[in-house]
PDB file of N, CA and C in Angstrom:
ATOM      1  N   UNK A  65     -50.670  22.297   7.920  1.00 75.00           N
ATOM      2  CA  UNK A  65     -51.661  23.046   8.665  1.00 75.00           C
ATOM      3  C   UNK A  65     -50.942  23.873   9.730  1.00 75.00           C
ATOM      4  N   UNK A  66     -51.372  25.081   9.622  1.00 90.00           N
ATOM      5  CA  UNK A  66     -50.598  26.064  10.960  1.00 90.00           C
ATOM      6  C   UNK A  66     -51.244  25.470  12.357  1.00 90.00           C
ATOM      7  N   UNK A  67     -50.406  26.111  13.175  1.00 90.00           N
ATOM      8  CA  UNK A  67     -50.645  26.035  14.625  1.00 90.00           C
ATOM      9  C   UNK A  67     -52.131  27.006  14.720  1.00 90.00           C
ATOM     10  N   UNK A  68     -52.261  28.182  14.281  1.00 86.00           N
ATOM     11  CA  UNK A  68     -53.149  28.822  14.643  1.00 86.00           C
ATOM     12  C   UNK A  68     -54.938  27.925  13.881  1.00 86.00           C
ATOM     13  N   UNK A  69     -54.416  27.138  12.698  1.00 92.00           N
ATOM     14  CA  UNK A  69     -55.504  26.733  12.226  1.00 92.00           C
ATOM     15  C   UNK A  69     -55.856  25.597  13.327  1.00 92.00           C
ATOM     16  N   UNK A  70     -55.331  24.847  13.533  1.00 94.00           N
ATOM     17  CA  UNK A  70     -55.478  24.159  14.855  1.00 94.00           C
ATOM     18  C   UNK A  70     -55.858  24.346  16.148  1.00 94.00           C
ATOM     19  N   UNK A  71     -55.452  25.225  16.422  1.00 95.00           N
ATOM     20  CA  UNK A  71     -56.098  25.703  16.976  1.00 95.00           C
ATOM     21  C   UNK A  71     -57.431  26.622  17.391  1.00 95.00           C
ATOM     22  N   UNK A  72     -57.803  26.637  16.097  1.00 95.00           N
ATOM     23  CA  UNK A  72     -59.088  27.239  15.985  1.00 95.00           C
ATOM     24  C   UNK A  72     -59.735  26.131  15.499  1.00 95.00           C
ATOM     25  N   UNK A  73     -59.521  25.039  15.047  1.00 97.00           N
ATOM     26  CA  UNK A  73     -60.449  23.875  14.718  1.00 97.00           C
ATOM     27  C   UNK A  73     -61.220  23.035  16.055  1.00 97.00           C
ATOM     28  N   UNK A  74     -60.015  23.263  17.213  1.00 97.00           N
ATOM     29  CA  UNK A  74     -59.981  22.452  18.250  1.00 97.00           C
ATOM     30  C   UNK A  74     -61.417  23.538  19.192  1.00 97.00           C
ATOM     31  N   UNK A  75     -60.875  24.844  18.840  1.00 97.00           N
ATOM     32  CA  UNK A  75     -61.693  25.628  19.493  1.00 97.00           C
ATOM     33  C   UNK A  75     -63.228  25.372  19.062  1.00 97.00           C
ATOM     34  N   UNK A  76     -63.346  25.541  17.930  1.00 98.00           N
ATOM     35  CA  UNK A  76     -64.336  25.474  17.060  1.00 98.00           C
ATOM     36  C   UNK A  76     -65.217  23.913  17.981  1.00 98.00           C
ATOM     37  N   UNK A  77     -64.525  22.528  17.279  1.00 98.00           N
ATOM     38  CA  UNK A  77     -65.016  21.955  18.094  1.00 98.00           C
ATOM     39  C   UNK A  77     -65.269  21.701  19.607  1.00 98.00           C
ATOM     40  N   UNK A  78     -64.911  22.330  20.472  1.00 97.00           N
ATOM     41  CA  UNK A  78     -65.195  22.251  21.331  1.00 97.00           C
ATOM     42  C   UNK A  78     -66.744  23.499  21.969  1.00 97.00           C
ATOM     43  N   UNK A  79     -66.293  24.161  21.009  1.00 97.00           N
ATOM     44  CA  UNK A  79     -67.881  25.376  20.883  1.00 97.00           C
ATOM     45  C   UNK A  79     -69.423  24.110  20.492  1.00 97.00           C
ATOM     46  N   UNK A  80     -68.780  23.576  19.328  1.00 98.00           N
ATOM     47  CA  UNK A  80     -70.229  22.466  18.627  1.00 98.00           C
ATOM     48  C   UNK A  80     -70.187  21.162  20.184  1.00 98.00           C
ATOM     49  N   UNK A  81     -69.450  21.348  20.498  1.00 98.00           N
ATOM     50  CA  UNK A  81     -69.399  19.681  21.544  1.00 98.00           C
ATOM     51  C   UNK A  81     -70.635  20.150  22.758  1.00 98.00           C
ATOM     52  N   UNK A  82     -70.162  21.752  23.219  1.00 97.00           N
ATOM     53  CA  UNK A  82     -71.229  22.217  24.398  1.00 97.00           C
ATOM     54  C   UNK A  82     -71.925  22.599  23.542  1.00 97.00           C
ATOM     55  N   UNK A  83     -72.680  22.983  22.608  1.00 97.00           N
ATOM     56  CA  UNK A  83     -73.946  23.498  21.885  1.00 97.00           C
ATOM     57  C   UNK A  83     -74.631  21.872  21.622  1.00 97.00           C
ATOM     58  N   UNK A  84     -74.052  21.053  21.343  1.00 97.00           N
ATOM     59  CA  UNK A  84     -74.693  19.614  21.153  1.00 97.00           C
ATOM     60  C   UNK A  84     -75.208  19.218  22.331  1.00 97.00           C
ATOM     61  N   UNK A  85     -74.175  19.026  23.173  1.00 97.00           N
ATOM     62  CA  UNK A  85     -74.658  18.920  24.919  1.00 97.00           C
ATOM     63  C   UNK A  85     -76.029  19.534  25.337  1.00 97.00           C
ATOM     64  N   UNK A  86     -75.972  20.888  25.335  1.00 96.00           N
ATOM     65  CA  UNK A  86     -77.064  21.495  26.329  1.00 96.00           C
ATOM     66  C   UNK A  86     -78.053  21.731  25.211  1.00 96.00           C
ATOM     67  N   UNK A  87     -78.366  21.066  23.892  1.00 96.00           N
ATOM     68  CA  UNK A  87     -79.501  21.088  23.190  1.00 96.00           C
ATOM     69  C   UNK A  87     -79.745  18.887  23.405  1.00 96.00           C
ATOM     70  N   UNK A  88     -78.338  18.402  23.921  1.00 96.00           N
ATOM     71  CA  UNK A  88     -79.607  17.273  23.941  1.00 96.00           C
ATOM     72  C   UNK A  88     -80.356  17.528  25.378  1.00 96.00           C
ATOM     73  N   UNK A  89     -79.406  18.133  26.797  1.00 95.00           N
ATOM     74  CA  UNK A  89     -80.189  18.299  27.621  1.00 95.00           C
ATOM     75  C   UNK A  89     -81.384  19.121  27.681  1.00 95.00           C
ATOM     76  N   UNK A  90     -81.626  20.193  26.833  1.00 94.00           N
ATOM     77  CA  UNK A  90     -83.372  20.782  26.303  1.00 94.00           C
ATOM     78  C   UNK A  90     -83.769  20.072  25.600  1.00 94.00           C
ATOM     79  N   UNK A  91     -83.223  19.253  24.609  1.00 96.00           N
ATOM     80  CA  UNK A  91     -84.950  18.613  23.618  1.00 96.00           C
ATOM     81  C   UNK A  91     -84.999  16.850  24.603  1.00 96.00           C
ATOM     82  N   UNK A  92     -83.732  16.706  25.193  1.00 94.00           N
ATOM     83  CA  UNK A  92     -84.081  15.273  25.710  1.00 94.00           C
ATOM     84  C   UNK A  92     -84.570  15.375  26.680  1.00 94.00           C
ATOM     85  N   UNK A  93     -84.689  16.256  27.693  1.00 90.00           N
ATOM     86  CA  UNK A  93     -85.117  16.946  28.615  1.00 90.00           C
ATOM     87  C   UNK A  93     -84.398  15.581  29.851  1.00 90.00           C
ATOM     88  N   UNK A  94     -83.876  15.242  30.141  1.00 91.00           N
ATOM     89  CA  UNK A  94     -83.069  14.377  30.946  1.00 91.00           C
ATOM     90  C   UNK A  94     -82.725  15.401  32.242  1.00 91.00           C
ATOM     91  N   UNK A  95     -83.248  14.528  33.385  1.00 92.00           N
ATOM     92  CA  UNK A  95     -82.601  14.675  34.653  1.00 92.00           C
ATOM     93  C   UNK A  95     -81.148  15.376  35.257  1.00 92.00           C
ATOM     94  N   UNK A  96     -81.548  16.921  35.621  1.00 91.00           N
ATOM     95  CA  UNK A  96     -80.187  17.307  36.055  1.00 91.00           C
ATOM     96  C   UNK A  96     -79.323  16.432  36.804  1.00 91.00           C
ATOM     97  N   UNK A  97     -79.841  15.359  37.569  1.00 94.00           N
ATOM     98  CA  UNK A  97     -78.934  14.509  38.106  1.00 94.00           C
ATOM     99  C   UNK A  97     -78.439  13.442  37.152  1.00 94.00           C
ATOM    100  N   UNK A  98     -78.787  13.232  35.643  1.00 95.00           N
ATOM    101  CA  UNK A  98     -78.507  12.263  34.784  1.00 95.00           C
ATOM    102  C   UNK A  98     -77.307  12.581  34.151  1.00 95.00           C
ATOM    103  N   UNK A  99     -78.100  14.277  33.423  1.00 96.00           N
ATOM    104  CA  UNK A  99     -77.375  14.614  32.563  1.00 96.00           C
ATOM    105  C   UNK A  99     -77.500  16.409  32.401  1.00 96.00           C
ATOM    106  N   UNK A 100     -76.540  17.040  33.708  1.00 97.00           N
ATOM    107  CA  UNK A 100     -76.878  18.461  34.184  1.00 97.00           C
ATOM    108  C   UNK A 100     -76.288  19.084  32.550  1.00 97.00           C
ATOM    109  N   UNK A 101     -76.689  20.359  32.942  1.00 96.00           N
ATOM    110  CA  UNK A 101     -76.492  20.806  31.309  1.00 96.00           C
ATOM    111  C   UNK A 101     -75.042  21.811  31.723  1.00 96.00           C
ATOM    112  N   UNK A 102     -74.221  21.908  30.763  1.00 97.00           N
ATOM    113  CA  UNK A 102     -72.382  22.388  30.579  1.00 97.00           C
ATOM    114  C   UNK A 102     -72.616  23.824  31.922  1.00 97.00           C
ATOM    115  N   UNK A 103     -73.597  24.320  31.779  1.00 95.00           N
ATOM    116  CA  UNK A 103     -73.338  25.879  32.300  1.00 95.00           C
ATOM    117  C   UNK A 103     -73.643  25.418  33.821  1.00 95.00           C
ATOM    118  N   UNK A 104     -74.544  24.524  33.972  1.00 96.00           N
ATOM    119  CA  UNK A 104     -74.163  23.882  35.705  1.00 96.00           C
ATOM    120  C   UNK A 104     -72.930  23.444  35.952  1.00 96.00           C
ATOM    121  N   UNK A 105     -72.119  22.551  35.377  1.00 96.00           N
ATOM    122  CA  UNK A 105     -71.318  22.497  35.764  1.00 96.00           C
ATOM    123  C   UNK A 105     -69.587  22.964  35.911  1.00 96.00           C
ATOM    124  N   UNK A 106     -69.752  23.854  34.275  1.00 96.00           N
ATOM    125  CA  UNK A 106     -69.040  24.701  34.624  1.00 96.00           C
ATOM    126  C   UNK A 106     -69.153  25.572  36.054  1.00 96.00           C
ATOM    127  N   UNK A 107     -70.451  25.906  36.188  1.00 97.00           N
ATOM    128  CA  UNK A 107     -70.580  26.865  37.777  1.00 97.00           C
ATOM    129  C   UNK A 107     -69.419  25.966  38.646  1.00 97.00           C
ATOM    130  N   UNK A 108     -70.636  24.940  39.194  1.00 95.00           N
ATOM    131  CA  UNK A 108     -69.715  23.788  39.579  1.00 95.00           C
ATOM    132  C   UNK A 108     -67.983  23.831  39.965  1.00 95.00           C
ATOM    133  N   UNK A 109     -67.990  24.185  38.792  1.00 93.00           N
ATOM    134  CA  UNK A 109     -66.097  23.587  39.044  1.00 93.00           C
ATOM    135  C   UNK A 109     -65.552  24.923  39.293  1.00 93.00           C
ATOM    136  N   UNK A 110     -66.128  26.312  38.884  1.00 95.00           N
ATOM    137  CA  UNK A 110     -65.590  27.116  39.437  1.00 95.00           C
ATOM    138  C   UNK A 110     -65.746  27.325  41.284  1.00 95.00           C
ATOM    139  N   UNK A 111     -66.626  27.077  41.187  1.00 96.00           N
ATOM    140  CA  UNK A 111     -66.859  26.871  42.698  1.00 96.00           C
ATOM    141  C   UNK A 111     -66.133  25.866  43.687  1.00 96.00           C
ATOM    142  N   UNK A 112     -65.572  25.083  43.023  1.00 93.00           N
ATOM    143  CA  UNK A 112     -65.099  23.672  43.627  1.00 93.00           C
ATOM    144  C   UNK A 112     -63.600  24.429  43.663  1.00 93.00           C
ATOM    145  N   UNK A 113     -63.000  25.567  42.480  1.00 92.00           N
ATOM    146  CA  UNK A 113     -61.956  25.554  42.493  1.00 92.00           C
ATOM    147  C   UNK A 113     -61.533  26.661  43.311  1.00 92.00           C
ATOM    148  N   UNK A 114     -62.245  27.747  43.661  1.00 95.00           N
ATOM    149  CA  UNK A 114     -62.629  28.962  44.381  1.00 95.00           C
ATOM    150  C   UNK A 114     -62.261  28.103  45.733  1.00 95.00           C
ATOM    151  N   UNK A 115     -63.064  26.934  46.182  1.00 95.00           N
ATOM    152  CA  UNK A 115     -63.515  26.915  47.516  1.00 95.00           C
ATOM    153  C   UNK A 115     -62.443  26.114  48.342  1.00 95.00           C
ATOM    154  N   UNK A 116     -61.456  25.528  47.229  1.00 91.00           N
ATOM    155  CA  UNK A 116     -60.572  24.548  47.502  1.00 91.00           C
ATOM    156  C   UNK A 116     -60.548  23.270  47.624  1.00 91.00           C
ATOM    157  N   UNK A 117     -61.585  22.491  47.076  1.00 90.00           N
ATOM    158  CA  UNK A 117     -62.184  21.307  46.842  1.00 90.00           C
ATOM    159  C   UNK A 117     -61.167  20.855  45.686  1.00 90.00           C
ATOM    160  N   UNK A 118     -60.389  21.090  44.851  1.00 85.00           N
ATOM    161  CA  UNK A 118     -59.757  20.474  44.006  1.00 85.00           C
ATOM    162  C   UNK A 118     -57.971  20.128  44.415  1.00 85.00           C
ATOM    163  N   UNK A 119     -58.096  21.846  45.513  1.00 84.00           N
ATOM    164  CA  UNK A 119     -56.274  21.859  45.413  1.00 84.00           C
ATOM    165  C   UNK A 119     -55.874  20.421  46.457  1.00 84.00           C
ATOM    166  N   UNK A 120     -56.487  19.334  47.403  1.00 88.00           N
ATOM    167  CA  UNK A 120     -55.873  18.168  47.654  1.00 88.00           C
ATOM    168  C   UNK A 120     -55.416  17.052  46.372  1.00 88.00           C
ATOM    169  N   UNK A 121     -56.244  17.126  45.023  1.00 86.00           N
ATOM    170  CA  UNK A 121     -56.173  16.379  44.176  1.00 86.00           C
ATOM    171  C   UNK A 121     -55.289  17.496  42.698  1.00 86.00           C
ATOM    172  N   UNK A 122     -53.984  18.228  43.463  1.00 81.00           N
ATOM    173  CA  UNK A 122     -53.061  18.648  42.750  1.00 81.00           C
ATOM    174  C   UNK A 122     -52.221  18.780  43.372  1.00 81.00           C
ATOM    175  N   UNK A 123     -51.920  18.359  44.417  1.00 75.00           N
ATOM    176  CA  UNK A 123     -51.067  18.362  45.058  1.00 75.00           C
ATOM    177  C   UNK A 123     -50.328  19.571  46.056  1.00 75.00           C
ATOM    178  N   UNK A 124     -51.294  20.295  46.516  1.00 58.00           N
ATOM    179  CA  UNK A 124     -51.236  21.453  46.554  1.00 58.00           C
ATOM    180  C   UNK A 124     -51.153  21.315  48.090  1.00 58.00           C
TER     181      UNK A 124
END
């Protein structure tokens, strides 16, 4: 198997992993505080990483 097929498998699954996610958080309808859906928390971490909330836990 090539590197590039691998890498598009990995990609691939990780596309079905957040499409699984934020369809169980719409049909399960679960508590943003349970189970927030991928695009909150992606925000989230860009924000955390913007604001400098991460660089003590890299050593930075």
């Amino acid at each position: 198997m090539s590197r590039a097929s691998t890498v598009a498998q990995v990609g691939a699954m990780f596309v079905v992993a957040l499409i699984a996610w934020k369809a169980l958080v719409v049909i399960g309808g679960y508590p943003v505080f349970i189970l927030p859906p991928p695009d909150t928390v992606a925000n989230r971490f860009v924000r955390a990483w913007i604001d400098g909330t991460f660089a003590p836990h890299f050593g930075a």
